Amino acid sequence: MYIARIPNRKSRPAILLRESYREGGKVCTRTIANLTNWAPERIVAMERLVKGEFDDWSGEMTSGEIFGVLFALKQLADQVGITRVLGSAAESRLNLFLILARIAHGGSRLSAVRWAKQHTVADVLALEEFDEDDLYAALDWLASQQERIERELYRAYVKEQGQPPVLVLYDVTSSYFEGECNELGQYGYNRDGKRGKQQIVIGLLTAEDGEPLAVRVFEGNTADPTTVASQITILKEQFGIAEVVMVGDRGMIKAKGKAALSAQGFRYITALTDAQVRTFLKEGVLQTDLFDVPLCEVEHDDKRLIVRRNEIVRVREERRREDKLAQLQAKIADRNAFVKNSRRASAATGLAALQRWAKRHKLAAFVTLALNERVIVCTIDQEAKAQDALLDGCYLLETDVPQGLMDAKAVDARYRDLQKVERNFRTVKTTFLEIRPIFLRKAERTKAHVFVAMLALKITRRFEAALHRTFGSTVDDPATITPDDALVALGRLTYLYSTDRNGQRHTHLPRPDDQQAKILDAIGLSFPLKAKAEKRAV
């Protein structure tokens, strides 16, 4: 039986319940009932009934494991190509679970095992029961396969784009540990502001559009410029790139890195430090009035220097400086009043505390604090203050890319593309994937953990882009659907169980509601009408 909708000229269609049968070798059709006047919801229920969705249903339903989250993320992993490059081995499926769980759950391996019990891992990922030791073993396998997987995903990216990247972005960050036994953990420049925590250094290489290409993990006390050599190896040997421009942050690509890039036929774009800019001003290579021009270029030692001032940053720095000065003056007044009203108070102790405060907030270059009897006196050197503000909002780019290949405006724009790498780091570390803090000891497992986050990032980027195309971004509409919102909505798609008269349990899938249907449609998925789970005795 089936539901037929028959056009009826200018009237509404006739909705008929029909069945097909054979008579004399011919297929004939018989109308069983006219459903045109039925309520729409009854027609939908009848349509589902004749499709067999209620077979063996006893009338009682209980909710089961969450299906929608893993189903959607698994399909996104297929679109990105991660499922294909991982393969079909047991370790591959466990690593795919780790990648998807990193997006939807985060946390440790042990918590991921508990999380898996609430989701349809067996049906979606073909995984039987596992524990945290299985996940650690899977990380060991992934560490041995990282270069192969990165290479295959890079080839897929080149095929999709139609050509190899002509420009790559590179930046580093750090991530801290809980514990002191990690083989890579060292004390270094901690970008997370976690004092007393060992850390690792992470280098992320992306294409011009921010698509992650490779990630490497270094010991926590590794200096940023020394990580560049490994990226050259990736580009040259692993990806087979013959010519490319590497964009690195201020102080990232230094003399040795520039020489190494040139030796391989690569070019670079980087920014010079404040000290280097002041040296050029002192030597006469640059003049301060060059920064008053929106964008200009200077040739020096066969290198191009791109000079620019960001007026928004200049104003922000000026306001920050004046605000900190006002705070300092208020603190001085409070401390002097306290010392005046308390004979036992130490003026020297207050002076030392305020000097530390001024240094911490970058005022010490032009502010002098001293004691006049028991009163703290603040002296501001206006000339030193002007020198401190001289380069507010200014930055100087250096590149060896010929002007015929990339003009000054393009060089500036490409350097500012580094914000895409920084956004990737924010996603990995704090906003969505939460890689930190790390609870691992072995070096290879730590590297695999970071690699899992990079692969999860590729899926997340595809997820966000699909949602933005359909729903827009939070910039356009603060109430729009974000990836977090989408995962919550998909988490309402659960298995439904019914039990027949023989004690057999049957698995059913509910139909997505309007919001869920829009999310699935946005990421290009069609929802299955039936669950894959087999009948199980109660």
XYZ file of C-alpha atoms in Angstrom:
538
model
C 0.000 0.000 0.000
C 1.038 3.583 -0.527
C -0.254 7.148 -0.413
C -0.928 8.794 -3.808
C -1.457 12.511 -4.342
C -3.535 13.125 -7.493
C -3.599 16.651 -9.029
C -7.123 18.016 -9.346
C -6.896 21.042 -11.674
C -7.537 24.166 -9.613
C -8.776 22.274 -6.561
C -6.594 20.754 -3.896
C -5.029 17.362 -4.779
C -6.878 14.170 -3.973
C -5.026 12.046 -1.389
C -5.742 8.358 -1.859
C -4.699 5.189 -0.057
C -3.924 2.673 -2.806
C -2.460 -0.750 -3.357
C -0.962 -2.473 -6.372
C -1.794 -6.022 -7.522
C -1.359 -8.240 -10.573
C -4.200 -9.403 -12.779
C -3.568 -11.398 -15.925
C 0.110 -10.483 -15.883
C -0.640 -6.768 -15.659
C 0.042 -4.448 -12.704
C -3.217 -2.861 -11.586
C -4.010 -0.253 -8.946
C -6.893 -0.284 -6.495
C -8.036 2.664 -4.357
C -8.775 1.558 -0.819
C -9.755 4.870 0.753
C -9.995 8.568 0.006
C -7.966 10.466 2.657
C -8.419 13.943 1.188
C -10.498 15.216 4.092
C -8.273 13.743 6.774
C -6.282 16.046 9.045
C -2.719 16.523 7.772
C -1.167 14.865 10.834
C -3.344 11.752 10.323
C -2.246 11.570 6.683
C 1.427 11.779 7.751
C 0.839 9.032 10.324
C -0.834 6.800 7.708
C 2.055 7.432 5.302
C 4.560 6.354 7.927
C 2.409 3.337 8.760
C 2.344 2.012 5.190
C 6.115 2.537 4.930
C 6.574 0.089 7.786
C 7.887 2.550 10.357
C 5.514 1.178 13.004
C 6.099 -2.521 12.293
C 6.198 -4.570 15.497
C 5.356 -1.504 17.568
C 3.488 -2.322 20.762
C 2.445 1.266 21.446
C 5.038 1.912 24.191
C 8.276 3.791 23.358
C 11.349 4.452 25.496
C 14.231 6.723 24.553
C 17.690 5.291 23.989
C 21.167 6.348 22.929
C 21.826 9.659 21.149
C 22.085 9.126 17.409
C 22.133 12.578 15.792
C 25.492 13.890 17.055
C 27.761 11.067 15.884
C 25.727 10.621 12.709
C 26.224 14.237 11.645
C 29.890 14.453 12.669
C 30.682 11.148 10.973
C 29.188 12.427 7.719
C 31.238 15.625 8.014
C 34.373 13.531 8.566
C 33.498 11.654 5.377
C 33.153 14.952 3.481
C 36.527 16.206 4.707
C 38.153 12.893 3.771
C 39.297 11.951 7.251
C 37.367 8.669 7.344
C 38.981 7.598 4.074
C 42.575 8.361 5.069
C 42.204 6.721 8.489
C 41.190 3.437 6.864
C 39.095 0.626 8.271
C 41.325 -0.953 10.924
C 40.142 -1.095 14.523
C 42.649 1.620 15.466
C 41.244 3.801 12.682
C 37.714 3.577 14.024
C 38.902 4.316 17.563
C 40.780 7.381 16.343
C 37.750 8.539 14.400
C 35.808 8.262 17.658
C 38.498 10.315 19.440
C 38.290 13.009 16.757
C 34.504 13.243 16.880
C 34.449 13.095 20.688
C 36.989 15.940 20.785
C 34.423 18.090 18.954
C 31.288 17.064 20.809
C 32.672 16.236 24.244
C 36.321 17.180 24.916
C 37.795 15.931 28.168
C 40.038 12.946 28.869
C 40.053 9.498 27.313
C 38.347 8.049 30.401
C 35.522 10.580 30.219
C 35.207 9.851 26.486
C 34.573 6.169 27.300
C 31.728 7.177 29.609
C 30.406 9.606 26.984
C 30.399 6.822 24.374
C 27.891 4.806 26.408
C 25.280 7.510 25.752
C 25.813 7.535 21.984
C 25.290 5.095 19.105
C 28.977 4.285 18.702
C 28.370 0.702 17.578
C 25.896 1.574 14.820
C 27.529 4.755 13.489
C 31.226 3.880 13.857
C 31.048 0.064 13.917
C 32.837 0.012 17.264
C 32.288 -2.613 19.905
C 32.921 -1.995 23.599
C 36.275 -0.356 24.418
C 38.056 1.244 27.352
C 40.632 3.994 27.891
C 43.557 1.584 27.341
C 42.224 0.890 23.844
C 42.140 4.642 23.207
C 45.724 5.080 24.383
C 46.795 2.261 22.045
C 44.920 3.996 19.228
C 46.909 7.180 19.906
C 50.133 5.196 19.577
C 48.997 3.965 16.167
C 47.943 7.449 15.064
C 51.343 8.912 15.968
C 52.987 6.432 13.582
C 50.553 7.357 10.794
C 50.568 11.170 11.155
C 52.853 12.036 8.220
C 50.976 9.688 5.860
C 47.592 11.091 6.871
C 48.774 14.705 6.541
C 50.189 13.934 3.099
C 46.985 12.306 1.836
C 44.810 15.112 3.201
C 47.130 17.664 1.590
C 46.760 15.946 -1.784
C 42.979 15.981 -1.378
C 43.107 19.701 -0.558
C 45.243 20.433 -3.645
C 42.831 18.446 -5.810
C 39.861 20.367 -4.402
C 41.580 23.743 -4.884
C 42.937 22.897 -8.326
C 46.533 23.866 -7.505
C 49.117 23.704 -4.685
C 49.113 26.603 -2.227
C 51.287 29.545 -3.260
C 51.347 30.883 0.289
C 51.336 29.160 3.685
C 50.748 30.627 7.153
C 52.699 29.502 10.202
C 52.391 30.341 13.880
C 53.076 28.732 17.240
C 51.338 28.570 20.590
C 51.808 26.688 23.844
C 49.587 24.446 25.932
C 50.141 23.498 29.556
C 50.066 20.182 31.428
C 48.546 19.011 34.655
C 51.393 17.068 36.209
C 55.160 17.057 35.750
C 55.908 13.729 34.060
C 55.331 14.458 30.372
C 58.328 13.628 28.190
C 57.938 16.873 26.219
C 56.921 19.106 29.102
C 59.301 21.947 29.932
C 59.056 25.364 31.536
C 58.995 28.123 28.947
C 57.168 31.233 27.787
C 53.647 30.328 28.874
C 51.026 31.975 26.663
C 48.227 30.594 28.856
C 49.342 32.618 31.868
C 49.654 29.457 33.990
C 52.623 29.971 36.269
C 54.417 26.885 37.518
C 52.981 24.667 34.748
C 55.087 22.746 32.283
C 54.053 23.100 28.665
C 54.572 22.065 25.082
C 55.020 24.297 22.040
C 52.682 23.668 19.084
C 53.414 24.804 15.531
C 50.487 24.922 13.095
C 50.957 25.207 9.327
C 47.919 26.250 7.280
C 47.053 27.201 3.736
C 46.221 30.795 2.838
C 42.536 30.262 3.665
C 43.384 28.946 7.138
C 42.878 25.254 6.296
C 45.172 23.211 8.598
C 47.859 21.292 6.703
C 50.205 19.998 9.408
C 50.908 20.328 13.109
C 54.074 19.644 15.089
C 54.747 19.457 18.816
C 58.004 20.628 20.421
C 59.415 20.670 23.917
C 58.016 23.465 26.051
C 61.218 25.527 26.145
C 61.681 25.573 22.349
C 62.200 29.062 20.905
C 59.718 30.010 18.175
C 62.292 30.647 15.382
C 63.898 27.211 15.818
C 60.628 25.525 14.828
C 60.742 26.963 11.285
C 63.204 24.339 10.002
C 60.734 21.509 10.632
C 58.076 23.344 8.621
C 60.477 23.652 5.673
C 60.975 19.875 5.828
C 57.209 19.334 5.779
C 56.737 21.617 2.778
C 59.680 20.287 0.777
C 59.877 16.597 1.603
C 56.434 15.629 2.879
C 54.276 17.716 0.539
C 56.720 18.084 -2.345
C 56.163 21.848 -2.706
C 58.758 23.460 -4.973
C 57.907 27.128 -4.455
C 55.897 28.850 -1.751
C 55.767 31.990 0.395
C 55.798 31.398 4.165
C 54.125 34.009 6.363
C 55.383 34.095 9.953
C 54.562 36.304 12.916
C 56.796 39.028 14.364
C 60.148 37.550 15.362
C 59.236 34.086 14.046
C 61.310 34.079 10.857
C 64.771 35.313 11.821
C 68.167 35.172 10.124
C 68.621 31.382 10.203
C 65.034 30.779 9.107
C 65.354 33.240 6.227
C 68.571 31.554 5.081
C 66.977 28.106 5.305
C 63.951 29.241 3.298
C 66.129 30.826 0.630
C 68.237 27.666 0.369
C 65.091 25.716 -0.572
C 63.859 28.338 -3.041
C 61.115 29.541 -0.691
C 60.240 33.155 0.105
C 58.878 34.769 3.250
C 56.786 37.569 4.734
C 57.330 38.530 8.356
C 57.196 41.535 10.696
C 60.129 43.125 12.480
C 60.245 43.704 16.210
C 59.892 47.084 17.892
C 63.629 47.110 18.656
C 64.500 46.439 15.002
C 62.207 49.258 13.841
C 63.836 51.701 16.283
C 67.265 50.633 15.021
C 66.227 51.410 11.433
C 64.948 54.818 12.556
C 68.229 55.503 14.354
C 70.297 54.471 11.309
C 68.192 56.589 8.955
C 66.847 53.652 6.943
C 63.352 54.834 7.935
C 61.869 58.196 8.881
C 59.009 58.612 11.311
C 56.888 60.515 8.764
C 56.716 57.345 6.634
C 54.265 55.957 9.185
C 51.916 58.868 8.488
C 51.352 57.503 4.971
C 48.626 54.792 4.806
C 51.020 52.299 3.210
C 54.476 52.768 1.722
C 57.527 50.720 0.790
C 61.300 51.059 1.275
C 64.101 48.993 -0.304
C 66.916 47.892 2.028
C 69.613 45.221 1.503
C 67.664 43.610 -1.356
C 64.643 43.291 0.933
C 61.335 45.132 0.759
C 60.186 46.940 3.907
C 56.438 47.621 4.049
C 55.648 50.499 6.429
C 52.169 50.850 7.915
C 50.358 52.404 10.872
C 47.068 51.027 12.153
C 45.207 54.102 13.401
C 42.727 52.052 15.426
C 45.575 50.374 17.315
C 47.327 53.736 17.812
C 44.235 55.242 19.430
C 43.697 52.151 21.569
C 47.302 52.218 22.824
C 47.073 55.936 23.611
C 43.887 55.386 25.606
C 45.406 52.397 27.402
C 48.448 54.452 28.415
C 46.357 57.362 29.724
C 44.015 55.015 31.552
C 46.931 53.251 33.287
C 48.418 56.608 34.254
C 45.106 57.673 35.790
C 44.934 54.392 37.715
C 48.491 54.880 38.964
C 47.748 58.405 40.159
C 44.676 57.139 42.012
C 46.700 54.349 43.664
C 49.374 56.843 44.705
C 46.742 59.137 46.266
C 45.174 56.219 48.146
C 48.541 55.012 49.432
C 49.641 58.487 50.546
C 46.342 58.965 52.398
C 46.783 55.590 54.120
C 50.372 56.381 55.195
C 49.341 59.838 56.448
C 46.632 58.362 58.669
C 48.751 55.475 59.980
C 52.056 56.141 61.723
C 53.029 52.471 61.553
C 52.482 52.192 57.770
C 55.647 51.843 55.692
C 55.911 54.351 52.861
C 58.794 52.364 51.312
C 56.662 49.219 51.091
C 53.946 51.110 49.228
C 56.541 52.662 46.909
C 57.975 49.245 45.987
C 54.507 47.830 45.283
C 53.581 50.745 43.030
C 56.908 50.535 41.165
C 56.184 46.881 40.410
C 52.693 47.834 39.257
C 54.071 50.524 36.915
C 56.583 48.096 35.431
C 53.955 45.394 34.923
C 51.715 47.836 33.041
C 54.562 49.204 30.856
C 54.768 52.657 32.424
C 58.285 52.416 33.870
C 59.924 53.787 30.691
C 58.623 57.292 31.388
C 57.304 57.245 34.970
C 59.557 57.695 38.020
C 58.255 57.071 41.534
C 60.164 58.375 44.563
C 59.662 59.228 48.237
C 59.630 62.787 49.521
C 59.720 62.130 53.260
C 56.675 59.816 53.610
C 54.890 60.929 50.446
C 55.124 59.060 47.116
C 55.788 61.463 44.254
C 55.178 60.604 40.579
C 57.266 62.264 37.854
C 56.388 61.838 34.178
C 59.108 62.386 31.572
C 57.106 63.792 28.667
C 59.928 63.292 26.159
C 60.329 59.645 27.183
C 56.561 59.253 27.048
C 56.519 60.590 23.471
C 59.287 58.139 22.558
C 57.330 55.302 24.109
C 54.279 56.296 22.022
C 56.297 56.846 18.849
C 55.485 53.450 17.326
C 51.923 53.024 18.604
C 49.982 51.170 15.918
C 53.081 50.975 13.677
C 54.452 47.811 12.163
C 57.125 47.046 9.631
C 56.918 44.065 7.311
C 59.911 42.503 5.598
C 59.721 40.257 2.542
C 61.878 38.946 -0.279
C 58.892 38.425 -2.601
C 59.470 40.445 -5.813
C 57.193 43.413 -6.320
C 56.075 41.996 -9.653
C 54.587 38.992 -7.868
C 53.031 40.802 -4.909
C 52.616 44.538 -4.358
C 52.814 46.237 -0.943
C 49.054 46.096 -0.390
C 48.991 42.346 -1.078
C 51.967 41.723 1.223
C 50.196 43.603 4.026
C 46.960 41.691 3.442
C 48.760 38.335 3.439
C 50.504 39.120 6.699
C 47.183 40.005 8.326
C 45.909 36.596 7.206
C 47.861 35.197 10.164
C 44.770 35.972 12.226
C 43.275 32.849 10.612
C 45.939 30.719 12.306
C 45.354 32.547 15.579
C 41.633 31.846 15.254
C 42.420 28.163 14.708
C 44.473 28.172 17.906
C 41.619 29.786 19.832
C 39.260 27.108 18.540
C 41.642 24.292 19.464
C 42.572 25.633 22.887
C 39.563 27.407 24.326
C 36.410 28.004 22.327
C 35.334 24.622 21.014
C 37.838 21.766 21.131
C 39.539 22.525 24.470
C 42.859 20.743 24.001
C 44.192 22.094 27.304
C 45.094 21.154 29.922
C 46.799 17.967 28.723
C 46.766 14.785 30.836
C 49.387 12.628 29.106
C 52.925 11.443 29.762
C 54.411 9.856 26.642
C 55.778 12.081 23.882
C 54.188 10.171 20.980
C 50.779 10.127 22.626
C 51.028 13.850 23.290
C 51.794 14.453 19.608
C 48.876 12.230 18.596
C 46.562 14.092 21.007
C 47.430 17.391 19.310
C 47.033 15.763 15.876
C 43.548 14.570 16.890
C 42.707 18.189 17.698
C 43.986 19.324 14.279
C 41.837 16.751 12.476
C 38.867 17.768 14.620
C 39.596 21.365 13.637
C 39.275 20.474 9.934
C 35.821 19.009 10.613
C 34.836 21.977 12.773
C 35.777 24.420 10.017
C 33.591 22.508 7.536
C 30.785 22.434 10.125
C 30.980 26.192 10.786
C 31.167 27.091 7.098
C 28.059 25.019 6.323
C 26.091 26.605 9.158
C 27.211 30.117 8.156
C 26.021 29.602 4.588
C 22.539 28.737 5.791
C 22.072 30.682 9.026
C 24.646 33.472 8.777
C 27.193 34.356 11.455
C 26.810 35.748 14.959
C 28.074 39.081 13.592
C 24.942 39.326 11.436
C 22.592 37.768 13.985
C 23.692 37.189 17.617
C 20.933 34.561 17.978
C 21.973 32.493 14.955
C 22.772 28.785 15.227
C 26.392 28.087 16.180
C 28.121 24.676 16.064
C 27.478 24.304 19.809
C 23.782 25.038 19.282
C 23.646 22.599 16.393
C 25.178 19.791 18.485
C 22.648 20.426 21.269
C 19.797 20.267 18.756
C 21.143 17.082 17.158
C 21.554 15.584 20.619
C 17.738 15.415 20.821
C 17.707 12.843 18.000
C 17.787 9.611 19.973
C 16.882 6.010 19.331
C 13.357 5.030 20.349
C 12.744 1.472 21.557
C 9.531 -0.565 21.452
C 8.870 -4.127 22.580
C 6.618 -6.562 20.738
C 4.505 -9.381 22.205
C 7.368 -11.867 21.828
C 9.706 -9.800 24.005
C 11.800 -8.536 21.106
C 13.037 -4.943 21.321
C 12.873 -2.913 18.111
C 14.780 0.278 17.335
C 13.165 3.296 15.702
C 14.316 6.758 14.684
C 12.164 9.855 15.213
C 11.752 12.316 12.403
C 13.856 15.482 12.803
C 11.975 18.617 13.811
C 12.206 21.791 11.719
C 15.388 23.067 13.374
C 17.128 19.699 13.155
C 16.058 19.284 9.528
C 17.514 22.700 8.629
C 20.815 21.840 10.333
C 21.063 18.498 8.551
C 20.177 20.122 5.248
C 22.805 22.844 5.845
C 25.566 20.265 6.122
C 24.223 18.264 3.180
C 22.841 15.238 5.029
C 19.704 13.187 4.546
C 18.412 11.556 7.706
C 17.853 7.765 7.614
C 14.289 6.575 8.085
C 15.238 3.434 9.943
C 17.862 2.588 12.541
C 20.594 0.071 11.784
C 20.304 -1.618 15.143
C 19.087 -5.200 15.063
C 16.322 -6.675 17.193
C 17.463 -7.509 20.689
C 15.740 -9.637 23.309
C 14.801 -7.816 26.473
